[in-house]
Coordinates of C-alpha atoms in Angstrom, one line a residue:
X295 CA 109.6 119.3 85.2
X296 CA 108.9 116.2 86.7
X297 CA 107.1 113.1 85.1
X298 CA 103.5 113.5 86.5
X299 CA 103.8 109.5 87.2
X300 CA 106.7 110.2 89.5
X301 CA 105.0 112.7 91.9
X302 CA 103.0 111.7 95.2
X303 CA 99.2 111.3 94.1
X304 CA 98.1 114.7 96.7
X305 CA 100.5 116.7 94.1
X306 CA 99.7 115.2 90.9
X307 CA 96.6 117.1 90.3
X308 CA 98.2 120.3 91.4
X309 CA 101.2 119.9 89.1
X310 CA 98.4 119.3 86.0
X311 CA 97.1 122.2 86.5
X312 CA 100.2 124.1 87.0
X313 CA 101.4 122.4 84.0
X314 CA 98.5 123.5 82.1
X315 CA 98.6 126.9 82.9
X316 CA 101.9 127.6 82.4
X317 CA 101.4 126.1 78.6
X318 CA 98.5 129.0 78.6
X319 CA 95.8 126.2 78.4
X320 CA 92.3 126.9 79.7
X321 CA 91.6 125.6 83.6
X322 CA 89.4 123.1 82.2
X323 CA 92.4 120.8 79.8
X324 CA 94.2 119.9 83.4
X325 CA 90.6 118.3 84.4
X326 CA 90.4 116.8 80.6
X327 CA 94.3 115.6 81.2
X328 CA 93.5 113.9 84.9
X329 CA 90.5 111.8 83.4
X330 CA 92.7 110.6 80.5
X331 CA 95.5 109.7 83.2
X332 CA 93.7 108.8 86.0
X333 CA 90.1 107.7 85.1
X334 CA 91.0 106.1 81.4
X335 CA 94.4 104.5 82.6
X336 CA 95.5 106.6 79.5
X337 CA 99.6 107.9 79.6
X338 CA 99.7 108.4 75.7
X339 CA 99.3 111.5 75.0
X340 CA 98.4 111.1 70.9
X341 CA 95.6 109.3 72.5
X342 CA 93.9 111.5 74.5
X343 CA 91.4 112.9 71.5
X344 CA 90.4 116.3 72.9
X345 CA 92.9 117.8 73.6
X346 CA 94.8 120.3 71.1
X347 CA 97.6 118.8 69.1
X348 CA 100.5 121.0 70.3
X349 CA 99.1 120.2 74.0
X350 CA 99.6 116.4 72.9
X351 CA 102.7 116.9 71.9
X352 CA 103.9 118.9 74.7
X353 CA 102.6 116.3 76.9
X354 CA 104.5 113.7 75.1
X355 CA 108.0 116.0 75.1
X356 CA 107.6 116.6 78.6
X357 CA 105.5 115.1 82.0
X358 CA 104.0 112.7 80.2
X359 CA 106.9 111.3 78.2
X360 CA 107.3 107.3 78.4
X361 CA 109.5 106.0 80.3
X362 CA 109.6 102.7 78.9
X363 CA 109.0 101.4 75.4
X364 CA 108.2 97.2 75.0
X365 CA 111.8 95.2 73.6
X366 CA 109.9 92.3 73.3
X367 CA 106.5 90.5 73.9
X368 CA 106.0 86.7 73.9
X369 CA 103.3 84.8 74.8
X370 CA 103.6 81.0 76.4
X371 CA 101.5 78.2 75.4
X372 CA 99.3 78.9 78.6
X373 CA 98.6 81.9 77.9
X374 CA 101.0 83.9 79.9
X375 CA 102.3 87.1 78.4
X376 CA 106.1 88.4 79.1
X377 CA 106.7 91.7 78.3
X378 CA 110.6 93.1 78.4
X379 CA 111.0 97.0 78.4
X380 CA 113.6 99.0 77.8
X381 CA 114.1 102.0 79.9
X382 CA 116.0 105.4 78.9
X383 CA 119.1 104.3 79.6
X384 CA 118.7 101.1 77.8
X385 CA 118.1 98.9 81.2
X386 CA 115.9 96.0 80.5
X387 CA 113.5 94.8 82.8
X388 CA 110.0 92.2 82.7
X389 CA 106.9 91.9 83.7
X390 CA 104.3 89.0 83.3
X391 CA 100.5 89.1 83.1
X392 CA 99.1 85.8 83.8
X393 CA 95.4 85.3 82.7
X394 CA 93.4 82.4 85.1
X395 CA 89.6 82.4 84.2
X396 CA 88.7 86.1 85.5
X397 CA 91.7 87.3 87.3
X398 CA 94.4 89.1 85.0
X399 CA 97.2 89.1 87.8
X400 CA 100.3 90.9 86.6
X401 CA 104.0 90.8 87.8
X402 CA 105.4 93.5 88.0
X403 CA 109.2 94.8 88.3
X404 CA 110.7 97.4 91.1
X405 CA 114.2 97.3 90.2
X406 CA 116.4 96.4 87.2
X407 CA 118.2 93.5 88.6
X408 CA 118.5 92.8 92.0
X409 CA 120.8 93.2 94.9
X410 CA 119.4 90.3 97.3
X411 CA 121.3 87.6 95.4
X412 CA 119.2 84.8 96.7
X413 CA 120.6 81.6 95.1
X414 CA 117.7 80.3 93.1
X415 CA 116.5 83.6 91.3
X416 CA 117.8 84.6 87.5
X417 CA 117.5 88.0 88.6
X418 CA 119.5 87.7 91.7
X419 CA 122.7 86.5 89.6
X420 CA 122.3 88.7 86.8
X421 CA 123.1 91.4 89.5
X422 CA 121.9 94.8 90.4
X423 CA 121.3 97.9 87.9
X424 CA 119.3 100.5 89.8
X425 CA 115.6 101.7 91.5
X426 CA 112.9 102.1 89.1
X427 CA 111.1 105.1 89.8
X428 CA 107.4 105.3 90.1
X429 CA 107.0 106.1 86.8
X430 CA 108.9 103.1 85.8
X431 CA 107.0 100.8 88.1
X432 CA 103.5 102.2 87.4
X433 CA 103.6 102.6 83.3
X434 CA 104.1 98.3 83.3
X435 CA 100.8 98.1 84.8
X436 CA 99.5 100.9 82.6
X437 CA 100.8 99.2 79.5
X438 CA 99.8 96.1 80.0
X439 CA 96.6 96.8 81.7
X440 CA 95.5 99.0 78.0
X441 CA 96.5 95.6 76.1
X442 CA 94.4 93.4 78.4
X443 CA 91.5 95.8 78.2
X444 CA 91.9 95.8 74.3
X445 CA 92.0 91.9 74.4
X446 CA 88.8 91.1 76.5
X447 CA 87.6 94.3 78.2
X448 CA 88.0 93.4 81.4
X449 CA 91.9 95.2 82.4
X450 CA 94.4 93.7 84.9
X451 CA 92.7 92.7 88.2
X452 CA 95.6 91.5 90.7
X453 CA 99.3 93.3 90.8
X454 CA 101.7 91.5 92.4
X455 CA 105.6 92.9 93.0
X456 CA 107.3 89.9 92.7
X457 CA 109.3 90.8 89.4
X458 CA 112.4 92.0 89.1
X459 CA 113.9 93.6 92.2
X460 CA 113.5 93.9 96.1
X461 CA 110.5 96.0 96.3
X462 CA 111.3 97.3 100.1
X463 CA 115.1 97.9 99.1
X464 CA 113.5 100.7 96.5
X465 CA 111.0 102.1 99.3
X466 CA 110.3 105.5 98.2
X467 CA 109.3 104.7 94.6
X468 CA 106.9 101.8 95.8
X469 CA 105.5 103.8 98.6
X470 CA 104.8 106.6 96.1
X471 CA 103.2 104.4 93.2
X472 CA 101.3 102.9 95.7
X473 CA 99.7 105.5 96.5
X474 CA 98.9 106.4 92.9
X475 CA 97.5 103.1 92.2
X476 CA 95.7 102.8 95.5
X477 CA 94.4 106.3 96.1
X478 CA 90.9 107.6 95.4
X479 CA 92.4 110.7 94.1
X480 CA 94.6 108.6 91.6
X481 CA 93.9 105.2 90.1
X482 CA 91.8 104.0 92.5
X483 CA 93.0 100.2 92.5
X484 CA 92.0 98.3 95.6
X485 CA 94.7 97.5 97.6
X486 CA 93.7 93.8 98.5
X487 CA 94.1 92.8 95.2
X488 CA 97.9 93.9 95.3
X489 CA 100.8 92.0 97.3
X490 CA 104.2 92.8 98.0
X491 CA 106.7 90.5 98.1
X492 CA 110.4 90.9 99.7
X493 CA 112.9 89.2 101.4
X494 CA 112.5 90.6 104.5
X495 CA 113.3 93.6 105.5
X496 CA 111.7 94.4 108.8
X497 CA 110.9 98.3 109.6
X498 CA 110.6 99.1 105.5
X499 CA 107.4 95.9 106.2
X500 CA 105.8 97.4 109.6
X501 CA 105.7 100.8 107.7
X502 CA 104.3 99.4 104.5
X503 CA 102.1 98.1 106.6
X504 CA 100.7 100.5 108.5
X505 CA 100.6 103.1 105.4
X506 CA 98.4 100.4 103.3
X507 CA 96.9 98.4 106.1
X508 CA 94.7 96.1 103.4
X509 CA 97.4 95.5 100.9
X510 CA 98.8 92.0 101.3
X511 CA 102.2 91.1 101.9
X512 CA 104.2 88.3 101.1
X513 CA 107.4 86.8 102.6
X514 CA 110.2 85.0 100.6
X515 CA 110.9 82.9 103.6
X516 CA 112.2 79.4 101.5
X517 CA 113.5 78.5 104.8
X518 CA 112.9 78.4 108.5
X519 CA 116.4 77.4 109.6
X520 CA 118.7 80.1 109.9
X521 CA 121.9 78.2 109.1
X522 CA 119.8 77.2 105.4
X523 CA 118.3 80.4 105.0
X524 CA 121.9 82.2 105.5
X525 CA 123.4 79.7 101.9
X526 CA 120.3 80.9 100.0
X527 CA 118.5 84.2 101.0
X528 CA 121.9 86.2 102.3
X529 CA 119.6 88.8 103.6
X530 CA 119.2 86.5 106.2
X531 CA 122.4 87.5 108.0
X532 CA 121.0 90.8 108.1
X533 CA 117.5 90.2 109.5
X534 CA 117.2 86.5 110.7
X535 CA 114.2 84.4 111.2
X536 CA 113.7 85.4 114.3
X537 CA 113.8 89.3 113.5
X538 CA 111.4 88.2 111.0
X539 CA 109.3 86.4 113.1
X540 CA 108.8 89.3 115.5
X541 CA 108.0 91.9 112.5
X542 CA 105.0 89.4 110.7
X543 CA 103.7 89.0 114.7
X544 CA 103.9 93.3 114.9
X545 CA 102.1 93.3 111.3
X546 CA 99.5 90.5 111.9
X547 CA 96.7 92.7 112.3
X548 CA 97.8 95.4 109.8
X549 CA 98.7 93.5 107.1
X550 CA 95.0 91.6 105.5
X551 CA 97.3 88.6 104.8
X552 CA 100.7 87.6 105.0
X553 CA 101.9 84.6 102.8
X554 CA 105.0 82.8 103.3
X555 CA 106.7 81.8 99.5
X556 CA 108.7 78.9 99.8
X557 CA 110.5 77.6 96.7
X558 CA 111.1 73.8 97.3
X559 CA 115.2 72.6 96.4
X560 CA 115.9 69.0 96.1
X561 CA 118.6 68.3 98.9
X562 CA 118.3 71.9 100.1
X563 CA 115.6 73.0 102.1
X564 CA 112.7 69.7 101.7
X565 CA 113.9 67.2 104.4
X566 CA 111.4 66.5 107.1
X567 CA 114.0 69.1 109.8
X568 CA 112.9 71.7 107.2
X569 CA 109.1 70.8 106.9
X570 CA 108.8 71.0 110.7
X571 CA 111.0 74.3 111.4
X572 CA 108.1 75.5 108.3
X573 CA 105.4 74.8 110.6
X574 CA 106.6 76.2 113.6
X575 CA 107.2 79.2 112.0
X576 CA 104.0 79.5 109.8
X577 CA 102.1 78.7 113.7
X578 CA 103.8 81.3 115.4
X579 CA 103.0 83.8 112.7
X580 CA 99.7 82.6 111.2
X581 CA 101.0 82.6 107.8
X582 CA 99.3 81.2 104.8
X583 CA 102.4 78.5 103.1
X584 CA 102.5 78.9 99.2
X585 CA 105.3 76.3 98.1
X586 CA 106.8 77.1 94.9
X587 CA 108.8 74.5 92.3
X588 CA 112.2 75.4 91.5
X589 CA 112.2 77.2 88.3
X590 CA 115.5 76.0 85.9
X591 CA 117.5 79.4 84.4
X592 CA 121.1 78.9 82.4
X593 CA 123.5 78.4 85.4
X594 CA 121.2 77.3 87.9
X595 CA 122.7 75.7 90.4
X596 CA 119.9 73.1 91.6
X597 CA 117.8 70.8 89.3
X598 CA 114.0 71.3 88.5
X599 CA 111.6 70.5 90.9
X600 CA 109.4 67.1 91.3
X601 CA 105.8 67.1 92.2
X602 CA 105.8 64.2 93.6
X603 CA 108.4 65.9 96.4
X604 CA 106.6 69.1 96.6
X605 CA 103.7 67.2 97.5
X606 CA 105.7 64.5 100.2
X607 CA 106.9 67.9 101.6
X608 CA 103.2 69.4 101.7
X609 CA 102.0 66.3 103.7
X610 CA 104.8 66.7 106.1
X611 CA 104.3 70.7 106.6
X612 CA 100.6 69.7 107.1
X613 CA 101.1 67.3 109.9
X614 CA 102.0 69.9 112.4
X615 CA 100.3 73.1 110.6
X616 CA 97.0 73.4 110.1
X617 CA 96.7 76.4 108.1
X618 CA 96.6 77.1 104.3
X619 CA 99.0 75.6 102.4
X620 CA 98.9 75.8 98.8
X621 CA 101.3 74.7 95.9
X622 CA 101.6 77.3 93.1
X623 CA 101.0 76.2 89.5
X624 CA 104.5 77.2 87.2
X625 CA 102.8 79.6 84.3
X626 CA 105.1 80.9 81.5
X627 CA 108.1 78.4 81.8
X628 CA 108.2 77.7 78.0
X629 CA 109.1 81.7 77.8
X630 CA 111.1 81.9 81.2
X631 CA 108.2 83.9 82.7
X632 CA 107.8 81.8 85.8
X633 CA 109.0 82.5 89.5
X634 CA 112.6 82.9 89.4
X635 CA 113.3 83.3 86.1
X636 CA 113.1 87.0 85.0
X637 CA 116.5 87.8 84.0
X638 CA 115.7 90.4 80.9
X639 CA 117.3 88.5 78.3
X640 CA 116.4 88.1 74.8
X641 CA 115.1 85.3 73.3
X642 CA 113.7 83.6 70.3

């Protein structure tokens, strides 16, 4: 049978209690199994207290078995946690929860590796492994989200898909858990406090749009120049800035907001050509500008960033845009959990 974490949430109930039965459990242990799941945040079995032991354990054997285990755990000096799991076939993937005052925002992964290959991403040159399915993608959040509560009560508050992987190049599975985080039926998570990031990748966008109209999207643009955005985002001679364009204008009212993600290189993409084309495409899509620094990873092909150019760059974006534009802060560099620099690796 199927992992209950990888079924659409409108069968998940239906499958407990099929499960249930068919174990020849009283009608009353599938409602005692979808409050462990689904109200508690609960997938551990030898957790859930009242039910029978054998039940636990059958749970554990079968549609609730775990389809990660944590590698490793390290925590920066500011706080942020990285947390590398190993999956049943002994992929490694990352997420990151990042504590700010009274948001727990967590980073999470869709994909082990990924195929998009943009130039300034660990993950991108480690190469591409395979889709994570929704069980996969939802038990980070689960796992990390029991640890938060244990620390300070208060759980993860903010998901973000901006870990390993091309979320919209694995559809199905983040449609699916999606729905199972966003879903009264399931976890009930509101969707404004998630965001989707991807590289572009227009229809897979307007659908995700129009399926989860209040869940924010975010696009790794890094470049509003075609002939730049072709050397570092290769997607882009797939679906080019003005394909793009036209999808965030289709999605403007769908989407609650769309960001534009913009990692800043030295001698790359931060001249004053580049900090106008930025403008003009931020106007004619009403996107909010987040710039990024350039995160350093073994091999990196461009050297860290420099405030003082991020911020020359800001004021330059700002003279003919006058939307939001924000810079990131970098959390979790000392343990290579910033932006860019997932790449599953062990380290000291």
């Amino acid at each position: 049978m199927s992992r209950f974490l990888d079924l659409p949430v409108e069968q998940l109930r239906s499958a407990v209690a099929e499960w249930v039965s068919a174990q020849e459990q009283p009608t009353y242990r599938a409602d005692q199994v979808c409050q462990h799941l689904l109200e508690r945040r609960l997938a551990d079995p030898a957790r859930m207290a009242n039910l029978p032991a054998a039940l636990r354990q059958a749970l554990a054997d079968g549609p609730l078995a775990a389809p990660l285990a944590v590698d490793q755990e390290q925590i920066s000096g500011d706080g942020t946690r990285k947390y590398t799991f190993k999956l049943a076939d002994g992929a490694l993937i990352e997420s990151v929860w990042i504590p700010s005052g009274d948001r727990n925002t967590l980073c999470i992964s869709s994909q082990a590796g990924c195929p998009a290959a943009c130039t300034f991403c660990a993950t991108g040159a480690g190469g591409f492994k395979r889709n994570l399915s929704s069980a996969e993608i939802i038990t980070q959040w689960l796992y990390v989200d029991d640890q938060v509560r244990r620390l300070d009560g208060s759980g993860i508050t903010q998901i973000v898909f901006m870990g390993m992987g091309e979320p919209l190049f694995n559809y199905e599975a983040v449609e699916r858990t999606l729905g199972l985080l966003t879903d009264a039926e399931g976890f009930a998570f509101s969707p404004r406090r998630i965001t989707v990031s991807t590289v572009g990748v227009p229809r897979r966008m307007e659908e995700l749009a129009a399926a989860f109209p209040q869940l924010r999207l975010a696009l790794s643009l890094h470049s509003a120049r075609n002939e730049t955005r072709d050397e570092i985002v290769p997607m882009n001679l797939r679906f080019d800035l003005g394909e793009l364009r036209r999808c965030l204008q289709a999605v403007a009212n769908k989407a609650r907001r769309v960001t534009l993600e913009y990692v800043v290189l030295h001698g790359v993409n931060d001249s004053d050509d580049e900090a106008d084309a930025l403008a003009r495409f931020a106007a004619a899509t009403a996107g909010h500008i987040n710039l990024l620094p350039f995160h350093p990873f073994p091999g990196a092909p461009y050297p860290a960033a420099e405030a003082t150019r991020i911020e020359a760059f800001k004021d330059r974006v700002a003279r003919k845009y006058t939307g939001r534009i924000t810079i990131r802060r970098s959390r979790g560099l000392d343990i290579a959990g910033a932006c860019g620099q997932l790449a599953a690796q062990k380290r000291p």
